[in-house]
mmCIF file of C-alpha atoms and ligand atoms in Angstrom:
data_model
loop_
_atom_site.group_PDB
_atom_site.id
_atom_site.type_symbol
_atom_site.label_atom_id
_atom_site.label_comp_id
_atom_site.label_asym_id
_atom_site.label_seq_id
_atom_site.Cartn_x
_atom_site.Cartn_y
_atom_site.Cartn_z
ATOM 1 C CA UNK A 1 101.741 18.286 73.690
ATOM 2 C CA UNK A 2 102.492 22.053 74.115
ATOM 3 C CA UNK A 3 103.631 21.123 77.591
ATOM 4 C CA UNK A 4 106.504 19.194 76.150
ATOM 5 C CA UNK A 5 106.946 21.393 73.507
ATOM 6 C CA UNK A 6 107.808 24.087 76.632
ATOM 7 C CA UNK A 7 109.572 21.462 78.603
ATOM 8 C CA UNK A 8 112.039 21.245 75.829
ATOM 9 C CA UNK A 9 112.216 24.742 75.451
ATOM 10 C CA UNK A 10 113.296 24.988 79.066
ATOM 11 C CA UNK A 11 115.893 21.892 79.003
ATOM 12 C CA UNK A 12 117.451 23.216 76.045
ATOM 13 C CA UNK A 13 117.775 26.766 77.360
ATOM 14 C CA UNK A 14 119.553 25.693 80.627
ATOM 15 C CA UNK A 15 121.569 23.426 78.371
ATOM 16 C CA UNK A 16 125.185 23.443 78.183
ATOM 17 C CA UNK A 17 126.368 20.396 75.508
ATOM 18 C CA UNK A 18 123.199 20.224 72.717
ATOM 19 C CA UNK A 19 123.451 17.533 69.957
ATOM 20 C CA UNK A 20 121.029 16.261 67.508
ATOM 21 C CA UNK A 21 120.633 12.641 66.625
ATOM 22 C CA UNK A 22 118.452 12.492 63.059
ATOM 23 C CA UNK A 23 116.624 9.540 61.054
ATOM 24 C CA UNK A 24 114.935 9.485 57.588
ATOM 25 C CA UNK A 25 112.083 11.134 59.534
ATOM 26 C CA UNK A 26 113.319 14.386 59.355
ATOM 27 C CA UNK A 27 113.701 14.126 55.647
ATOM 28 C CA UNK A 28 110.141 13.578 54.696
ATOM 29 C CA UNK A 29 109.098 17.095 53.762
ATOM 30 C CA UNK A 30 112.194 17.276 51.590
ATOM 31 C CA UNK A 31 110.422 15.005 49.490
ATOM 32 C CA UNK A 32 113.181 12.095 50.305
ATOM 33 C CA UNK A 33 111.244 8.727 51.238
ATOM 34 C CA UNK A 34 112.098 6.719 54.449
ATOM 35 C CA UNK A 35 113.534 3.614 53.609
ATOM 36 C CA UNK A 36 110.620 1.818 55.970
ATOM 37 C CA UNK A 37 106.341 2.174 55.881
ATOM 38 C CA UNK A 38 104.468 3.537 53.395
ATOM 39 C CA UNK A 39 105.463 4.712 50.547
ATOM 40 C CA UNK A 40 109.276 3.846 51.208
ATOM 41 C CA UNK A 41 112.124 3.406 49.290
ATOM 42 C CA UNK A 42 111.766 -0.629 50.352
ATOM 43 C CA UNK A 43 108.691 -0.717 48.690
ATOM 44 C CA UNK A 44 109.733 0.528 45.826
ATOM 45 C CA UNK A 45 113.294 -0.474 45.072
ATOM 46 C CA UNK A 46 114.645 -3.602 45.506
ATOM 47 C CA UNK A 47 117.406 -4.185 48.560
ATOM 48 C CA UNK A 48 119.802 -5.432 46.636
ATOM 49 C CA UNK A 49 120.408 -1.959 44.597
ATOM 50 C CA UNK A 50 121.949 -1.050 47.874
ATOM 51 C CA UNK A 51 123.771 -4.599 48.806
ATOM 52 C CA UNK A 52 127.490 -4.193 48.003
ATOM 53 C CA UNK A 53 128.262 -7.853 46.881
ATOM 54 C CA UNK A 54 125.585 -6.731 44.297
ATOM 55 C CA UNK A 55 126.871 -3.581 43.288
ATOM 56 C CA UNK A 56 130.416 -5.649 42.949
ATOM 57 C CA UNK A 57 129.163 -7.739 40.792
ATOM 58 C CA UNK A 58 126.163 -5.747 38.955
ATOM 59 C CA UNK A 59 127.814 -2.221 39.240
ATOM 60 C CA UNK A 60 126.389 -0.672 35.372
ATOM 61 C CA UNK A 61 123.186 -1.757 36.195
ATOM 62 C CA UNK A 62 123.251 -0.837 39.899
ATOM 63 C CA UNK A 63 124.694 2.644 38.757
ATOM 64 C CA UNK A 64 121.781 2.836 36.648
ATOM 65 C CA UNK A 65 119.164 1.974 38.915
ATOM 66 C CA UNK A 66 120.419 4.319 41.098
ATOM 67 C CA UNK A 67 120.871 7.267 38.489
ATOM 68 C CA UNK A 68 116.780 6.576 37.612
ATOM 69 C CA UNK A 69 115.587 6.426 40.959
ATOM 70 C CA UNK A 70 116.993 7.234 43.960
ATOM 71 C CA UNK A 71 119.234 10.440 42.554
ATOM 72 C CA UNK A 72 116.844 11.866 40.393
ATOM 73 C CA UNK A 73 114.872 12.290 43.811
ATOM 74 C CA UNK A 74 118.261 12.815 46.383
ATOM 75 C CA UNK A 75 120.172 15.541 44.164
ATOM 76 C CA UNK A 76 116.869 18.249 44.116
ATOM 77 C CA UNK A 77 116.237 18.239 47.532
ATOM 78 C CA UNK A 78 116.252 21.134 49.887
ATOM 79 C CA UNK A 79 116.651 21.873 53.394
ATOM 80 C CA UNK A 80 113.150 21.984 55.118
ATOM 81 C CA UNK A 81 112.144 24.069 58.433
ATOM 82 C CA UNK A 82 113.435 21.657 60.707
ATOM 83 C CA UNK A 83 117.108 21.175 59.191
ATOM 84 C CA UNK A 84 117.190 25.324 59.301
ATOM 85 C CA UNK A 85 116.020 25.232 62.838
ATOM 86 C CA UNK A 86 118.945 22.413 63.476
ATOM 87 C CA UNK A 87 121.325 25.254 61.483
ATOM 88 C CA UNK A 88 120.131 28.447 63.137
ATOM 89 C CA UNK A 89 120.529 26.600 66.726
ATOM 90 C CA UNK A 90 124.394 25.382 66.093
ATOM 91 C CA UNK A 91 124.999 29.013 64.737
ATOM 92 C CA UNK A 92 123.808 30.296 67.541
ATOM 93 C CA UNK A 93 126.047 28.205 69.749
ATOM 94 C CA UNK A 94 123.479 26.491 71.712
ATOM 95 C CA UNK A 95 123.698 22.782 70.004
ATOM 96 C CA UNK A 96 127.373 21.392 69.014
ATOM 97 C CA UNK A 97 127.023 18.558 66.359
ATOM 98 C CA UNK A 98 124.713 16.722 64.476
ATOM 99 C CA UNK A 99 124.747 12.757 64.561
ATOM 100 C CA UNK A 100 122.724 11.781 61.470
ATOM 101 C CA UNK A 101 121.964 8.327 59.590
ATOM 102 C CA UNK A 102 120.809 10.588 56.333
ATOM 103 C CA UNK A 103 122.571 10.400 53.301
ATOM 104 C CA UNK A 104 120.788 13.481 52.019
ATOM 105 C CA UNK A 105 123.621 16.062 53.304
ATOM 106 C CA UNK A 106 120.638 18.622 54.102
ATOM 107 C CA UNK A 107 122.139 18.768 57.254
ATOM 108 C CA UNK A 108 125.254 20.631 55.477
ATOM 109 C CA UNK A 109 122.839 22.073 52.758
ATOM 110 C CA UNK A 110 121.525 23.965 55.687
ATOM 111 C CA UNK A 111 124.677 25.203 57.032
ATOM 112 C CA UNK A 112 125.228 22.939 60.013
ATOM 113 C CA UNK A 113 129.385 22.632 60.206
ATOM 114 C CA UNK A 114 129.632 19.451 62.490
ATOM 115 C CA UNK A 115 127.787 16.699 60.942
ATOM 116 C CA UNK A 116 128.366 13.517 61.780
ATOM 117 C CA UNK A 117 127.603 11.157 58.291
ATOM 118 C CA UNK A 118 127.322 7.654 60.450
ATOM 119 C CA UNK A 119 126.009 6.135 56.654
ATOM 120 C CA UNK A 120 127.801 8.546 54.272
ATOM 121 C CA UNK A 121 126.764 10.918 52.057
ATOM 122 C CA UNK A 122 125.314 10.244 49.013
ATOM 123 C CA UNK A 123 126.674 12.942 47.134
ATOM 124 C CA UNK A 124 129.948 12.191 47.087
ATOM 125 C CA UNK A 125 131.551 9.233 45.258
ATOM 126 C CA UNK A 126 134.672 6.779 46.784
ATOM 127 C CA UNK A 127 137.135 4.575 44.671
ATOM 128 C CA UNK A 128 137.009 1.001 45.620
ATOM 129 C CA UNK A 129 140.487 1.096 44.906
ATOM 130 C CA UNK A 130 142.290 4.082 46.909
ATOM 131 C CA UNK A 131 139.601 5.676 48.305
ATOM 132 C CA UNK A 132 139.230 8.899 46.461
ATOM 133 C CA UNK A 133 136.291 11.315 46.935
ATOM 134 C CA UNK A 134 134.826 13.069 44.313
ATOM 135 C CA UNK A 135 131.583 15.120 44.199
ATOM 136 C CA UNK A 136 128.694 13.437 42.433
ATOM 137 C CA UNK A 137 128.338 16.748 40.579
ATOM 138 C CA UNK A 138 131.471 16.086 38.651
ATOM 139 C CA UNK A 139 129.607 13.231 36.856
ATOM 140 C CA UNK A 140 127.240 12.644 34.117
ATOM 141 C CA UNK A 141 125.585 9.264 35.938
ATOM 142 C CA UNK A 142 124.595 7.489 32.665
ATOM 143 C CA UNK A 143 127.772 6.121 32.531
ATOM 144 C CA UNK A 144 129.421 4.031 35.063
ATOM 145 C CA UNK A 145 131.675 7.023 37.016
ATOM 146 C CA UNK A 146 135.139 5.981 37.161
ATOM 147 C CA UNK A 147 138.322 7.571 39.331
ATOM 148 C CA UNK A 148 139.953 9.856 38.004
ATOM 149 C CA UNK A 149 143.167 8.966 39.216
ATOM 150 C CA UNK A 150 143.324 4.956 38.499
ATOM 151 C CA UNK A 151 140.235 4.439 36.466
ATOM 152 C CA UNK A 152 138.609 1.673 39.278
ATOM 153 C CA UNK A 153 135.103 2.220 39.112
ATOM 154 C CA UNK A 154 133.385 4.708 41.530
ATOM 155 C CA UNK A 155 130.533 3.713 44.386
ATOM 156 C CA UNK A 156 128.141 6.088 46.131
ATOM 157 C CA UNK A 157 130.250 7.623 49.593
ATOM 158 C CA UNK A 158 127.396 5.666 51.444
ATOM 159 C CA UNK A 159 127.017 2.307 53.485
ATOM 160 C CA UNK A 160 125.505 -0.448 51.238
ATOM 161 C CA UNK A 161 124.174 -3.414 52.559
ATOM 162 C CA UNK A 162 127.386 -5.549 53.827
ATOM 163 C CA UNK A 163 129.449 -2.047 54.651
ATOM 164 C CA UNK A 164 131.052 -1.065 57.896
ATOM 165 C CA UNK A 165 129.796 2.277 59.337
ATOM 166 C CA UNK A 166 132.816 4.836 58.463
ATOM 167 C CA UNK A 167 134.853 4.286 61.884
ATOM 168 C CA UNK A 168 135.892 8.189 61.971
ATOM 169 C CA UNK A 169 132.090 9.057 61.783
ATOM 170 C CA UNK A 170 131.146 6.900 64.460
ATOM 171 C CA UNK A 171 134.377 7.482 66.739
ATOM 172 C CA UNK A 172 133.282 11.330 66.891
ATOM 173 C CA UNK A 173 129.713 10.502 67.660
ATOM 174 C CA UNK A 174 130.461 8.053 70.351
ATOM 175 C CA UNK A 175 132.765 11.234 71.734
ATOM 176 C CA UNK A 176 129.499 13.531 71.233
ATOM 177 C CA UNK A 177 127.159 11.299 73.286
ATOM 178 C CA UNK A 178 129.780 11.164 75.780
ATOM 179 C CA UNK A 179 129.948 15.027 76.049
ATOM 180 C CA UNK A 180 126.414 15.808 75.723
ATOM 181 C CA UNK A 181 124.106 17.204 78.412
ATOM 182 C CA UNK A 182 120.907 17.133 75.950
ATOM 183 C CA UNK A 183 120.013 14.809 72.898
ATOM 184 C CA UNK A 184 117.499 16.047 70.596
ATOM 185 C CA UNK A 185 116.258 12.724 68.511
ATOM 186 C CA UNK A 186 114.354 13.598 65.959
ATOM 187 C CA UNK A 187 112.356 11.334 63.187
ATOM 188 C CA UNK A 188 114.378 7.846 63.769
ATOM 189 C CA UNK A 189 112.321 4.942 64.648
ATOM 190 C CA UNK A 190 115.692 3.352 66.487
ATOM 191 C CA UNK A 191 115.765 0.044 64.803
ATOM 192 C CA UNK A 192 118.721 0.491 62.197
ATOM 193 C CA UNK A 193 121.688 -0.441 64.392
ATOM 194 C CA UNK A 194 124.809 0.359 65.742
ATOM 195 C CA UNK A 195 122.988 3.494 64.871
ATOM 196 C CA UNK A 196 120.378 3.209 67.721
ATOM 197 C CA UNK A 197 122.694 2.329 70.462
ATOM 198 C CA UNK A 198 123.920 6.364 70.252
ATOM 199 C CA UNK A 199 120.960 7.949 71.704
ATOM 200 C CA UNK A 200 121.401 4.988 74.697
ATOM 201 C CA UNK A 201 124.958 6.021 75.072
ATOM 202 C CA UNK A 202 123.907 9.677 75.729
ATOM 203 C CA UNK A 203 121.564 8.218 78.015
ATOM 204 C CA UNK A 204 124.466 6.396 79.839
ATOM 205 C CA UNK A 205 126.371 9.618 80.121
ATOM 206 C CA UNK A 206 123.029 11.147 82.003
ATOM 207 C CA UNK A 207 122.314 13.192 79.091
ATOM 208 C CA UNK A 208 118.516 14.542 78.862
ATOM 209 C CA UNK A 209 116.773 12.780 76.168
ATOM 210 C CA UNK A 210 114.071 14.991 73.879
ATOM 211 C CA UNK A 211 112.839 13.078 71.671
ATOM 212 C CA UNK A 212 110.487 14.474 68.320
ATOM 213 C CA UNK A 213 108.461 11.457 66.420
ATOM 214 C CA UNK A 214 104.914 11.206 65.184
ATOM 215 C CA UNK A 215 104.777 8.056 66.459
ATOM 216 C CA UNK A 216 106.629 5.994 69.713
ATOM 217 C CA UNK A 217 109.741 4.749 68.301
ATOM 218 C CA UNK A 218 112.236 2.298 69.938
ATOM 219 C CA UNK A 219 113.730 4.818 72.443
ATOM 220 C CA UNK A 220 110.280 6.492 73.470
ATOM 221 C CA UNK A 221 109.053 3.848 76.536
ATOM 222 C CA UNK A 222 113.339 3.274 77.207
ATOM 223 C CA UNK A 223 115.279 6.754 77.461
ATOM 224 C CA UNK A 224 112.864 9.173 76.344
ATOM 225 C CA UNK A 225 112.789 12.020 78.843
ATOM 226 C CA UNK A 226 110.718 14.656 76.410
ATOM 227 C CA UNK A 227 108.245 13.206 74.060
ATOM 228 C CA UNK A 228 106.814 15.506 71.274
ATOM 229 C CA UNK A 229 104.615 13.600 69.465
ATOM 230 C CA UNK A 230 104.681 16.192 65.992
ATOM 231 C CA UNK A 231 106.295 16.070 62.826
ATOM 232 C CA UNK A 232 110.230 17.733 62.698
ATOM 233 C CA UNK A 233 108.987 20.182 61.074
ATOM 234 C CA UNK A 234 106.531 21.906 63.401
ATOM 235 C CA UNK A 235 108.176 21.032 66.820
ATOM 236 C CA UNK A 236 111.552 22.778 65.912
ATOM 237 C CA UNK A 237 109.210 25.392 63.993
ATOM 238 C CA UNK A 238 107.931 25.833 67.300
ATOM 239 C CA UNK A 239 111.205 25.444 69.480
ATOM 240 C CA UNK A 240 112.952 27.856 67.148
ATOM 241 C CA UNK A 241 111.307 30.471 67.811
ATOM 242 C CA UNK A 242 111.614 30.985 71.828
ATOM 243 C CA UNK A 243 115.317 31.248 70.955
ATOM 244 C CA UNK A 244 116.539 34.421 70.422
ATOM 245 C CA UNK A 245 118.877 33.296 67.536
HETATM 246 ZN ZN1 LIG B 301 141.088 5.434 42.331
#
């Protein structure tokens, strides 16, 4: 294990073109459940709170669902080690965007600048009408939140159930994985698609493929070039700190 700890170490020091390709995993010790296993939000919540012919058609008591639940754990969470290590290495210049499937903006929250939201952020809100953003901070979320501008009801900035993955979003991150020389993938299991297929597109393009999971995930036996079988937190922990940042 601390053998590919150090071979990552080395590939990412000779690297040219870093970028980061992030699941729920990464998330955990922020105290925001996976949506899959134990103790996720699956088992807990029903799918159709996040199914947008539901939230059409159910949206006060979707909203409030939500407000309950899933907020009152999303809004208080913080940046852990891993997401600072993910910061401190794009400030440093070594790593150039982050591709992520979280709608937990701790990427931002830790001060990464290029962050690729394939599902959204679930901090922000977007008319179904005109497609307005507003911060979720602007609300009080007992009450439906409406747009301030034509009154249409508001809907999380994230993709329900039924959604198509924000083009822009995925556009750039196609662009990334062409550009890359190294992916770090770190805590996604690679079955939530067209997610998945980025980390093979970076393979395509010859990129180097470090991958950091507890457990083999979907990629590990197919692209994987670096396995680090740790949690986020302690492998970047760990790679952090041979970099001089
Ligand atoms: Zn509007």
């Amino acid at each position: 294990m601390q053998e590919a700890v150090q071979g990552a170490i080395n590939v990412l020091g000779k690297s040219k073109y870093v970028i980061a390709f992030t699941g729920a995993g990464i998330s955990v010790a922020s105290g925001i459940p996976p949506f899959r296993g134990e103790n996720g939000i699956w088992n807990k919540y029903e799918e159709k709170l996040f199914d947008i012919n539901y939230f059409i058609n159910h949206t006060q008591e979707t909203w409030s669902m939500l407000c309950d639940g899933f907020y009152a754990t999303t809004l208080k969470a913080t940046p852990n080690a891993a997401h600072v290590a993910i910061a401190q290495l794009e400030q440093g210049g070594l790593l150039k965007s982050v591709i992520t499937q979280n709608i937990d903006n701790l990427h931002t929250k830790a001060g990464n600048k290029n962050v690729c939201e394939l599902h959204g952020n679930a901090q922000r809100l977007i008319c179904m009408k005109d497609n307005s953003k507003y911060s979720i901070y602007n609300f009080d979320l007992q009450v439906t939140p409406r747009c301030k501008l034509c009154g249409a009801i508001l809907k999380p900035d994230f993709v329900f159930f039924g959604e198509m993955l924000p083009e822009y979003a995925l556009q750039m991150s196609i662009k990334a994985c062409s550009m890359c020389d190294v992916m770090l993938v770190i805590g996604s299991t690679g079955t939530v698609y067209p997610a998945a297929s980025l980390p093979f597109e970076a393979k395509k393009h010859k990129a180097t493929i470090i991958e950091i999971n507890p457990s083999h995930s979907a990629f590990t036996n197919n692209i994987t070039d670096i396995f680090i079988p740790l949690k986020a937190t302690k492998a970047m922990t760990e790679i952090i700190k041979h970099f001089n940042l």
